[in-house]
Tab-separated table of C-alpha atoms in Angstrom:
chain	number	residue	atom	x	y	z
A	29	ALA	CA	-114.643	60.561	20.165
A	30	HIS	CA	-114.645	61.728	16.551
A	31	VAL	CA	-111.161	63.254	16.862
A	32	TYR	CA	-109.799	60.173	18.639
A	33	ARG	CA	-111.219	57.748	16.058
A	34	ASN	CA	-109.981	59.715	13.052
A	35	TYR	CA	-106.573	60.888	14.229
A	36	PHE	CA	-105.349	58.864	17.219
A	37	SER	CA	-106.929	55.402	17.216
A	38	ASP	CA	-105.726	52.387	15.241
A	39	VAL	CA	-109.025	52.129	13.368
A	40	GLU	CA	-108.584	52.621	9.612
A	41	ARG	CA	-111.010	55.368	8.576
A	42	LYS	CA	-109.673	56.384	5.167
A	43	ARG	CA	-112.349	56.989	2.571
A	44	THR	CA	-112.050	55.957	-1.031
A	45	SER	CA	-112.138	58.755	-3.593
A	46	THR	CA	-115.641	57.584	-4.595
A	47	GLN	CA	-116.866	57.777	-1.003
A	48	ARG	CA	-115.252	61.179	-0.537
A	49	ASN	CA	-116.749	62.540	-3.762
A	50	THR	CA	-120.224	61.217	-2.882
A	51	LEU	CA	-120.127	62.833	0.551
A	52	ASP	CA	-118.569	66.039	-0.763
A	53	THR	CA	-121.273	66.373	-3.426
A	54	GLY	CA	-124.030	66.208	-0.821
A	55	THR	CA	-122.199	68.597	1.491
A	56	LEU	CA	-121.547	71.148	-1.237
A	57	GLY	CA	-125.123	70.972	-2.502
A	58	HIS	CA	-126.321	71.508	1.071
A	59	GLU	CA	-124.098	74.577	1.478
A	60	LEU	CA	-125.056	76.033	-1.896
A	61	ILE	CA	-128.721	75.916	-0.905
A	62	LEU	CA	-128.425	77.108	2.698
A	63	GLU	CA	-125.311	79.309	2.796
A	64	PRO	CA	-124.539	80.411	-0.773
A	65	GLU	CA	-122.981	83.676	0.391
A	66	HIS	CA	-120.034	81.811	1.929
A	67	PHE	CA	-119.646	79.034	-0.634
A	68	TYR	CA	-117.267	80.673	-3.103
A	69	SER	CA	-114.954	81.893	-0.362
A	70	ARG	CA	-114.562	78.306	0.892
A	71	TYR	CA	-114.185	76.263	-2.286
A	72	PHE	CA	-112.927	76.452	-5.844
A	73	ARG	CA	-113.373	74.217	-8.871
A	74	VAL	CA	-110.467	72.115	-10.156
A	75	PRO	CA	-110.478	71.601	-13.949
A	76	LEU	CA	-111.195	68.187	-15.467
A	77	ALA	CA	-108.817	66.418	-17.833
A	78	THR	CA	-111.684	65.914	-20.284
A	79	GLU	CA	-111.924	69.697	-20.633
A	80	TYR	CA	-108.367	69.791	-21.995
A	81	PRO	CA	-108.178	66.849	-24.422
A	82	SER	CA	-104.913	68.088	-25.965
A	83	ALA	CA	-103.119	68.451	-22.621
A	84	LEU	CA	-100.521	65.843	-21.617
A	85	SER	CA	-101.614	63.807	-18.607
A	86	THR	CA	-99.329	60.793	-18.180
A	87	SER	CA	-95.586	60.344	-17.744
A	88	ALA	CA	-95.503	58.354	-20.999
A	89	GLU	CA	-97.089	61.217	-22.932
A	90	ILE	CA	-94.638	63.750	-21.508
A	91	SER	CA	-91.663	61.427	-22.173
A	92	ALA	CA	-92.734	60.981	-25.778
A	93	VAL	CA	-92.877	64.751	-26.335
A	94	LEU	CA	-89.454	65.225	-24.740
A	95	GLU	CA	-87.958	62.430	-26.840
A	96	GLU	CA	-89.408	63.912	-30.007
A	97	ALA	CA	-87.763	67.224	-29.133
A	98	GLY	CA	-84.401	65.488	-28.582
A	99	LEU	CA	-84.488	65.969	-24.800
A	100	PRO	CA	-83.838	63.429	-22.016
A	101	LYS	CA	-86.953	61.394	-21.216
A	102	SER	CA	-85.891	59.770	-17.927
A	103	GLY	CA	-86.975	60.712	-14.427
A	104	THR	CA	-90.060	60.876	-12.240
A	105	LYS	CA	-93.201	62.549	-13.497
A	106	SER	CA	-92.420	65.734	-11.561
A	107	VAL	CA	-88.924	65.852	-13.100
A	108	LEU	CA	-90.371	65.328	-16.578
A	109	ILE	CA	-92.897	68.110	-16.021
A	110	GLU	CA	-90.251	70.573	-14.855
A	111	ARG	CA	-88.044	69.710	-17.853
A	112	CYS	CA	-90.944	70.177	-20.210
A	113	LYS	CA	-91.930	73.493	-18.612
A	114	SER	CA	-88.347	74.723	-18.928
A	115	GLU	CA	-87.547	73.517	-22.441
A	116	LEU	CA	-90.972	73.351	-24.094
A	117	PRO	CA	-93.052	76.114	-22.472
A	118	ASP	CA	-95.761	75.961	-25.147
A	119	VAL	CA	-96.662	72.340	-24.323
A	120	VAL	CA	-99.844	72.105	-22.232
A	121	ILE	CA	-99.609	69.706	-19.268
A	122	PHE	CA	-102.727	68.950	-17.236
A	123	ASP	CA	-100.886	68.762	-13.887
A	124	VAL	CA	-99.545	72.265	-14.516
A	125	LEU	CA	-103.045	73.556	-15.242
A	126	VAL	CA	-104.207	72.138	-11.905
A	127	GLU	CA	-101.285	73.718	-10.040
A	128	GLU	CA	-101.935	77.082	-11.700
A	129	CYS	CA	-105.572	76.845	-10.603
A	130	ILE	CA	-104.544	76.073	-7.008
A	131	ALA	CA	-102.029	78.942	-6.933
A	132	ARG	CA	-104.626	81.346	-8.317
A	133	GLU	CA	-107.412	80.321	-5.919
A	134	ALA	CA	-105.660	79.128	-2.746
A	135	GLY	CA	-102.371	80.995	-3.053
A	136	GLN	CA	-98.815	80.129	-4.005
A	137	VAL	CA	-97.820	79.390	-0.393
A	138	ALA	CA	-100.532	76.747	-0.030
A	139	LEU	CA	-99.466	75.181	-3.336
A	140	GLU	CA	-95.815	74.991	-2.270
A	141	LYS	CA	-96.778	73.433	1.082
A	142	ALA	CA	-98.917	70.869	-0.740
A	143	LYS	CA	-95.994	69.989	-3.035
A	144	GLU	CA	-93.724	69.606	0.005
A	145	MET	CA	-96.221	67.144	1.507
A	146	VAL	CA	-96.172	65.107	-1.702
A	147	ALA	CA	-92.355	65.120	-1.732
A	148	THR	CA	-92.224	63.870	1.878
A	149	LYS	CA	-94.940	61.274	1.122
A	150	GLU	CA	-97.385	62.781	3.631
A	151	CYS	CA	-99.968	62.579	0.850
A	152	THR	CA	-100.230	61.076	-2.607
A	153	SER	CA	-101.103	64.187	-4.609
A	154	VAL	CA	-101.231	67.967	-4.408
A	155	LEU	CA	-105.027	67.834	-4.243
A	156	SER	CA	-105.147	65.269	-1.440
A	157	ALA	CA	-102.878	67.552	0.609
A	158	PHE	CA	-105.898	69.809	1.131
A	159	HIS	CA	-108.074	67.038	2.600
A	160	ASP	CA	-109.200	67.215	6.225
A	161	GLY	CA	-107.976	70.767	6.710
A	162	LYS	CA	-104.278	69.919	6.537
A	163	LEU	CA	-103.473	73.257	4.874
A	164	SER	CA	-105.978	75.423	6.755
A	165	GLU	CA	-103.058	77.349	8.260
A	166	PHE	CA	-102.151	78.629	4.784
A	167	THR	CA	-105.497	79.028	2.992
A	168	ASP	CA	-109.228	79.270	3.658
A	169	LYS	CA	-110.134	77.695	0.312
A	170	GLN	CA	-110.373	74.033	-0.595
A	171	PRO	CA	-110.171	72.519	-4.095
A	172	MET	CA	-113.109	70.510	-5.345
A	173	ASP	CA	-113.114	67.948	-8.138
A	174	GLY	CA	-114.796	69.441	-11.205
A	175	LEU	CA	-117.401	66.660	-11.382
A	176	VAL	CA	-118.290	67.094	-7.699
A	177	TRP	CA	-118.527	70.860	-8.177
A	178	ASP	CA	-120.803	70.496	-11.213
A	179	ASP	CA	-123.012	67.899	-9.492
A	180	ALA	CA	-123.406	70.155	-6.442
A	181	HIS	CA	-124.549	73.003	-8.660
A	182	ARG	CA	-127.039	70.674	-10.347
A	183	ILE	CA	-128.415	69.883	-6.881
A	184	LYS	CA	-128.899	73.606	-6.293
A	185	ASP	CA	-130.501	74.044	-9.725
A	186	THR	CA	-132.932	71.211	-8.965
A	187	PHE	CA	-133.801	72.883	-5.674
A	188	THR	CA	-134.416	76.285	-7.258
A	189	THR	CA	-136.900	74.776	-9.737
A	190	HIS	CA	-138.929	73.165	-6.931
A	191	PRO	CA	-141.669	75.649	-5.928
A	192	ARG	CA	-142.433	74.193	-2.497
A	193	ALA	CA	-138.780	73.996	-1.522
A	194	LYS	CA	-138.222	77.637	-2.431
A	195	GLN	CA	-141.198	78.643	-0.296
A	196	LEU	CA	-139.857	76.779	2.727
A	197	ILE	CA	-136.224	77.919	2.451
A	198	ASN	CA	-137.121	81.596	2.356
A	199	ASP	CA	-137.554	84.518	4.772
A	200	GLY	CA	-135.863	82.848	7.699
A	201	PHE	CA	-132.606	81.573	9.138
A	202	ALA	CA	-130.147	78.931	7.905
A	203	GLU	CA	-128.185	76.638	10.230
A	204	LEU	CA	-129.881	78.115	13.302
A	205	THR	CA	-129.009	76.637	16.701
A	206	MET	CA	-131.523	76.928	19.533
A	207	ILE	CA	-130.724	76.094	23.170
A	208	ALA	CA	-133.238	75.797	26.003
A	209	LYS	CA	-133.601	74.307	29.467
A	210	ASP	CA	-136.236	71.618	29.921
A	211	PRO	CA	-138.622	73.003	32.580
A	212	ASN	CA	-139.294	69.568	34.099
A	213	THR	CA	-135.825	67.997	34.226
A	214	GLY	CA	-133.516	71.009	34.092
A	215	LEU	CA	-131.587	69.374	31.226
A	216	MET	CA	-130.056	71.680	28.646
A	217	LEU	CA	-131.410	70.864	25.179
A	218	LYS	CA	-130.095	71.877	21.757
A	219	VAL	CA	-131.387	71.608	18.204
A	220	LYS	CA	-129.836	72.895	14.986
A	221	PHE	CA	-132.236	73.569	12.120
A	222	ASP	CA	-131.038	73.405	8.537
A	223	TYR	CA	-133.552	76.191	8.000
A	224	ILE	CA	-136.430	77.692	9.954
A	225	ASN	CA	-138.582	80.440	8.499
A	226	ARG	CA	-140.384	83.260	10.282
A	227	LEU	CA	-143.560	81.150	10.462
A	228	ALA	CA	-141.560	78.632	12.555
A	229	ILE	CA	-141.695	75.991	9.809
A	230	ALA	CA	-138.493	73.962	10.071
A	231	SER	CA	-136.911	72.257	7.052
A	232	ASP	CA	-134.170	69.677	6.666
A	233	VAL	CA	-132.267	69.589	3.365
A	234	LYS	CA	-131.265	66.094	2.244
A	235	THR	CA	-129.742	64.596	-0.879
A	236	THR	CA	-130.344	61.028	-2.009
A	237	ARG	CA	-128.466	58.509	-4.113
A	238	SER	CA	-131.650	57.148	-5.653
A	239	ALA	CA	-135.022	58.490	-6.736
A	240	ASN	CA	-136.504	54.969	-6.814
A	241	PRO	CA	-140.068	55.199	-5.344
A	242	GLN	CA	-139.451	52.024	-3.312
């Protein structure tokens, strides 16, 4: 039903970037707490524009630099970027920094496939090309917005400073599935614990949007 609804039905299920980031933050925080050994092989952090205040971000900014250097300033943003990279290699462009990060972490092949998807309008940006496993054939790693990445790590930091939480999520098994047959009905039953320790104390890790006592 999930596959049908998301990929084959006529129901519009697209998430806004805010919804996606909210859900991703909770998911990443969950993984950092329960399965930290796999986290860094699955995801990588994408830089934020605020971390590079001198980098060019918009088409207008790139056009202005090209014009100042006596170069043509017409064309799409991608054309302007390529012209700037070719003629003014010392100019820092934020989109280029992002692409370099993707190539370094996910591989050049995955980056080129993502750019092809943008060119054919299958997606709106190189980063969105990685959504929903579209490039899983070419890479095992997925880019994460820098803010989402940082928030997820703050979730983990909050967890590690909570003494009771650390006692519960310790000396046991994460994401453990247990299957049994009900002795009265014969039905097969399944439960998946976020974490269960060797004292058989089960824990469920949740994030919340609000800490309001009400």
